[in-house]
Each structure stands twice: as C-alpha cells, then as structure tokens.
JSON list of C-alpha atoms in Angstrom, two decimals:
[
{"chain": "A", "resi": 1, "resn": "LYS", "atom": "CA", "xyz": [276.10, 305.32, 25.29]},
{"chain": "A", "resi": 2, "resn": "GLN", "atom": "CA", "xyz": [274.64, 305.94, 21.87]},
{"chain": "A", "resi": 3, "resn": "GLY", "atom": "CA", "xyz": [272.46, 303.24, 20.33]},
{"chain": "A", "resi": 4, "resn": "CYS", "atom": "CA", "xyz": [269.06, 302.38, 18.95]},
{"chain": "A", "resi": 5, "resn": "ARG", "atom": "CA", "xyz": [267.29, 303.25, 22.20]},
{"chain": "A", "resi": 6, "resn": "ALA", "atom": "CA", "xyz": [266.40, 306.71, 23.48]},
{"chain": "A", "resi": 7, "resn": "ALA", "atom": "CA", "xyz": [269.13, 308.46, 25.43]},
{"chain": "A", "resi": 8, "resn": "GLU", "atom": "CA", "xyz": [268.83, 308.59, 29.21]},
{"chain": "A", "resi": 9, "resn": "ASP", "atom": "CA", "xyz": [267.84, 312.26, 29.17]},
{"chain": "A", "resi": 10, "resn": "GLY", "atom": "CA", "xyz": [264.71, 311.38, 27.19]},
{"chain": "A", "resi": 11, "resn": "GLN", "atom": "CA", "xyz": [266.02, 312.73, 23.89]},
{"chain": "A", "resi": 12, "resn": "PRO", "atom": "CA", "xyz": [266.22, 310.28, 20.99]},
{"chain": "A", "resi": 13, "resn": "ALA", "atom": "CA", "xyz": [269.69, 309.00, 20.27]},
{"chain": "A", "resi": 14, "resn": "ALA", "atom": "CA", "xyz": [270.93, 308.81, 16.70]},
{"chain": "A", "resi": 15, "resn": "ALA", "atom": "CA", "xyz": [270.67, 305.30, 15.33]},
{"chain": "A", "resi": 16, "resn": "PRO", "atom": "CA", "xyz": [274.00, 303.79, 14.25]},
{"chain": "A", "resi": 17, "resn": "ALA", "atom": "CA", "xyz": [274.40, 302.91, 10.59]},
{"chain": "A", "resi": 18, "resn": "GLY", "atom": "CA", "xyz": [272.45, 299.82, 9.65]},
{"chain": "A", "resi": 19, "resn": "HIS", "atom": "CA", "xyz": [269.80, 300.21, 12.36]},
{"chain": "A", "resi": 20, "resn": "GLN", "atom": "CA", "xyz": [266.15, 300.64, 11.50]},
{"chain": "A", "resi": 21, "resn": "GLY", "atom": "CA", "xyz": [263.30, 300.49, 13.98]},
{"chain": "A", "resi": 22, "resn": "GLY", "atom": "CA", "xyz": [265.52, 299.17, 16.77]},
{"chain": "A", "resi": 23, "resn": "LYS", "atom": "CA", "xyz": [266.80, 296.21, 14.74]},
{"chain": "A", "resi": 24, "resn": "ALA", "atom": "CA", "xyz": [269.97, 296.02, 12.70]},
{"chain": "A", "resi": 25, "resn": "LYS", "atom": "CA", "xyz": [269.38, 295.72, 8.97]},
{"chain": "A", "resi": 26, "resn": "ILE", "atom": "CA", "xyz": [270.21, 292.33, 7.42]},
{"chain": "A", "resi": 27, "resn": "SER", "atom": "CA", "xyz": [268.12, 292.33, 4.22]},
{"chain": "A", "resi": 28, "resn": "ASP", "atom": "CA", "xyz": [270.90, 293.91, 2.16]},
{"chain": "A", "resi": 29, "resn": "LEU", "atom": "CA", "xyz": [273.37, 291.06, 2.84]},
{"chain": "A", "resi": 30, "resn": "LYS", "atom": "CA", "xyz": [271.93, 288.56, 0.32]},
{"chain": "A", "resi": 31, "resn": "GLY", "atom": "CA", "xyz": [274.27, 288.22, -2.66]},
{"chain": "A", "resi": 32, "resn": "MET", "atom": "CA", "xyz": [277.13, 289.99, -0.88]},
{"chain": "A", "resi": 33, "resn": "ASP", "atom": "CA", "xyz": [280.67, 288.59, -0.82]},
{"chain": "A", "resi": 34, "resn": "ALA", "atom": "CA", "xyz": [280.83, 286.35, 2.29]},
{"chain": "A", "resi": 35, "resn": "ILE", "atom": "CA", "xyz": [283.94, 288.02, 3.76]},
{"chain": "A", "resi": 36, "resn": "LYS", "atom": "CA", "xyz": [282.50, 291.51, 3.25]},
{"chain": "A", "resi": 37, "resn": "ALA", "atom": "CA", "xyz": [279.22, 290.38, 4.86]},
{"chain": "A", "resi": 38, "resn": "ILE", "atom": "CA", "xyz": [281.08, 289.28, 8.00]},
{"chain": "A", "resi": 39, "resn": "ASP", "atom": "CA", "xyz": [282.71, 292.72, 8.20]},
{"chain": "A", "resi": 40, "resn": "VAL", "atom": "CA", "xyz": [279.32, 294.40, 7.72]},
{"chain": "A", "resi": 41, "resn": "MET", "atom": "CA", "xyz": [277.76, 292.23, 10.44]},
{"chain": "A", "resi": 42, "resn": "SER", "atom": "CA", "xyz": [280.56, 293.24, 12.82]},
{"chain": "A", "resi": 43, "resn": "SER", "atom": "CA", "xyz": [280.11, 296.94, 12.02]},
{"chain": "A", "resi": 44, "resn": "ARG", "atom": "CA", "xyz": [276.40, 296.55, 12.84]},
{"chain": "A", "resi": 45, "resn": "GLY", "atom": "CA", "xyz": [277.11, 295.11, 16.27]},
{"chain": "A", "resi": 46, "resn": "PHE", "atom": "CA", "xyz": [276.94, 291.38, 15.55]},
{"chain": "A", "resi": 47, "resn": "ALA", "atom": "CA", "xyz": [279.39, 288.81, 16.90]},
{"chain": "A", "resi": 48, "resn": "GLY", "atom": "CA", "xyz": [279.84, 285.33, 15.48]},
{"chain": "A", "resi": 49, "resn": "VAL", "atom": "CA", "xyz": [278.63, 282.74, 18.01]},
{"chain": "A", "resi": 50, "resn": "ASP", "atom": "CA", "xyz": [278.52, 279.49, 16.00]},
{"chain": "A", "resi": 51, "resn": "THR", "atom": "CA", "xyz": [279.26, 277.96, 12.59]},
{"chain": "A", "resi": 52, "resn": "MET", "atom": "CA", "xyz": [278.09, 274.80, 10.89]},
{"chain": "A", "resi": 53, "resn": "THR", "atom": "CA", "xyz": [278.84, 273.27, 7.50]},
{"chain": "A", "resi": 54, "resn": "SER", "atom": "CA", "xyz": [276.90, 270.98, 5.24]},
{"chain": "A", "resi": 55, "resn": "GLY", "atom": "CA", "xyz": [278.72, 270.02, 2.06]},
{"chain": "A", "resi": 56, "resn": "GLU", "atom": "CA", "xyz": [279.90, 273.26, 0.45]},
{"chain": "A", "resi": 57, "resn": "THR", "atom": "CA", "xyz": [277.48, 275.44, 2.45]},
{"chain": "A", "resi": 58, "resn": "LEU", "atom": "CA", "xyz": [278.59, 277.36, 5.55]},
{"chain": "A", "resi": 59, "resn": "TYR", "atom": "CA", "xyz": [276.06, 278.54, 8.12]},
{"chain": "A", "resi": 60, "resn": "GLY", "atom": "CA", "xyz": [277.18, 281.32, 10.46]},
{"chain": "A", "resi": 61, "resn": "ILE", "atom": "CA", "xyz": [275.19, 282.32, 13.53]},
{"chain": "A", "resi": 62, "resn": "TYR", "atom": "CA", "xyz": [275.57, 285.92, 14.70]},
{"chain": "A", "resi": 63, "resn": "TYR", "atom": "CA", "xyz": [274.20, 287.64, 17.79]},
{"chain": "A", "resi": 64, "resn": "ASN", "atom": "CA", "xyz": [273.64, 291.34, 18.39]},
{"chain": "A", "resi": 65, "resn": "ALA", "atom": "CA", "xyz": [273.37, 291.98, 22.14]},
{"chain": "A", "resi": 66, "resn": "GLY", "atom": "CA", "xyz": [272.15, 295.54, 21.54]},
{"chain": "A", "resi": 67, "resn": "THR", "atom": "CA", "xyz": [269.14, 294.51, 19.46]},
{"chain": "A", "resi": 68, "resn": "GLY", "atom": "CA", "xyz": [268.68, 290.92, 20.69]},
{"chain": "A", "resi": 69, "resn": "GLN", "atom": "CA", "xyz": [268.81, 289.64, 17.11]},
{"chain": "A", "resi": 70, "resn": "CYS", "atom": "CA", "xyz": [270.03, 286.13, 16.35]},
{"chain": "A", "resi": 71, "resn": "VAL", "atom": "CA", "xyz": [270.83, 285.88, 12.65]},
{"chain": "A", "resi": 72, "resn": "GLN", "atom": "CA", "xyz": [271.91, 283.02, 10.41]},
{"chain": "A", "resi": 73, "resn": "LEU", "atom": "CA", "xyz": [273.97, 283.78, 7.31]},
{"chain": "A", "resi": 74, "resn": "THR", "atom": "CA", "xyz": [273.96, 280.99, 4.74]},
{"chain": "A", "resi": 75, "resn": "ASN", "atom": "CA", "xyz": [277.06, 281.14, 2.51]},
{"chain": "A", "resi": 76, "resn": "ALA", "atom": "CA", "xyz": [277.76, 279.16, -0.64]},
{"chain": "A", "resi": 77, "resn": "ASP", "atom": "CA", "xyz": [280.33, 279.83, -3.39]},
{"chain": "A", "resi": 78, "resn": "ASN", "atom": "CA", "xyz": [281.72, 282.72, -1.28]},
{"chain": "A", "resi": 79, "resn": "ARG", "atom": "CA", "xyz": [278.38, 284.57, -1.46]},
{"chain": "A", "resi": 80, "resn": "VAL", "atom": "CA", "xyz": [275.59, 285.10, 1.06]},
{"chain": "A", "resi": 81, "resn": "GLU", "atom": "CA", "xyz": [272.63, 283.00, -0.09]},
{"chain": "A", "resi": 82, "resn": "SER", "atom": "CA", "xyz": [270.35, 284.21, 2.71]},
{"chain": "A", "resi": 83, "resn": "ALA", "atom": "CA", "xyz": [270.34, 286.25, 5.92]},
{"chain": "A", "resi": 84, "resn": "ASP", "atom": "CA", "xyz": [267.59, 285.23, 8.33]},
{"chain": "A", "resi": 85, "resn": "ASP", "atom": "CA", "xyz": [266.62, 286.37, 11.81]},
{"chain": "A", "resi": 86, "resn": "ILE", "atom": "CA", "xyz": [266.24, 282.94, 13.44]},
{"chain": "A", "resi": 87, "resn": "GLY", "atom": "CA", "xyz": [264.97, 284.34, 16.74]},
{"chain": "A", "resi": 88, "resn": "THR", "atom": "CA", "xyz": [266.94, 282.08, 19.05]},
{"chain": "A", "resi": 89, "resn": "HIS", "atom": "CA", "xyz": [269.94, 279.79, 19.27]},
{"chain": "A", "resi": 90, "resn": "PRO", "atom": "CA", "xyz": [271.67, 278.35, 22.36]},
{"chain": "A", "resi": 91, "resn": "ASN", "atom": "CA", "xyz": [274.63, 280.73, 21.84]},
{"chain": "A", "resi": 92, "resn": "CYS", "atom": "CA", "xyz": [272.50, 283.85, 21.23]},
{"chain": "A", "resi": 93, "resn": "ARG", "atom": "CA", "xyz": [272.52, 285.34, 24.73]}
]
C-alpha cells in the first residue's frame, strides 16, 4: 500500500499528491471555491466527519486516517476563509 510512510521493504514510498513531511497539505485551500476544496480534501485522503453552521458561515471537519490530521475548513460566501489543523475532534478517529 503506497502512502506517506516508508514501504514495508524499507524503501521509501512515493508520497501521494498533496503530502509533505507525512502530513497532507492544507495551506493552499484558503481562498479556494468551497466545492472545489471539498474535492481536493477528498483527493488528499480526507473524509468529512462533521459540519456546523453559524449564520452564513459553514464549518466542516475533515479527518485523514492516513496522516491522523483533523482539519477544520471555514467557508463563507462559497469560499474557504481558513483551513486549520485542529488536532482533535470527537469524530476524528
């Protein structure tokens, strides 16, 4: 199984697109169209685990089992306002 970790034979495995240093990249999501950002998160191994709204702002929680990252995307006006590794959330497991 190819991933961010070394292959079982001891040889490094190629990192999938969007992975750097064992963690999936999220810094490039700010300002992105919200729908496109969800597609990008999925392509990087994230699954949506929770959503919350406050007024016109949507908060999506995404978990990547391969990297252990728990990320919150904050969306307003159909754009990603911020993408933050929040470390933990009850559904990130």
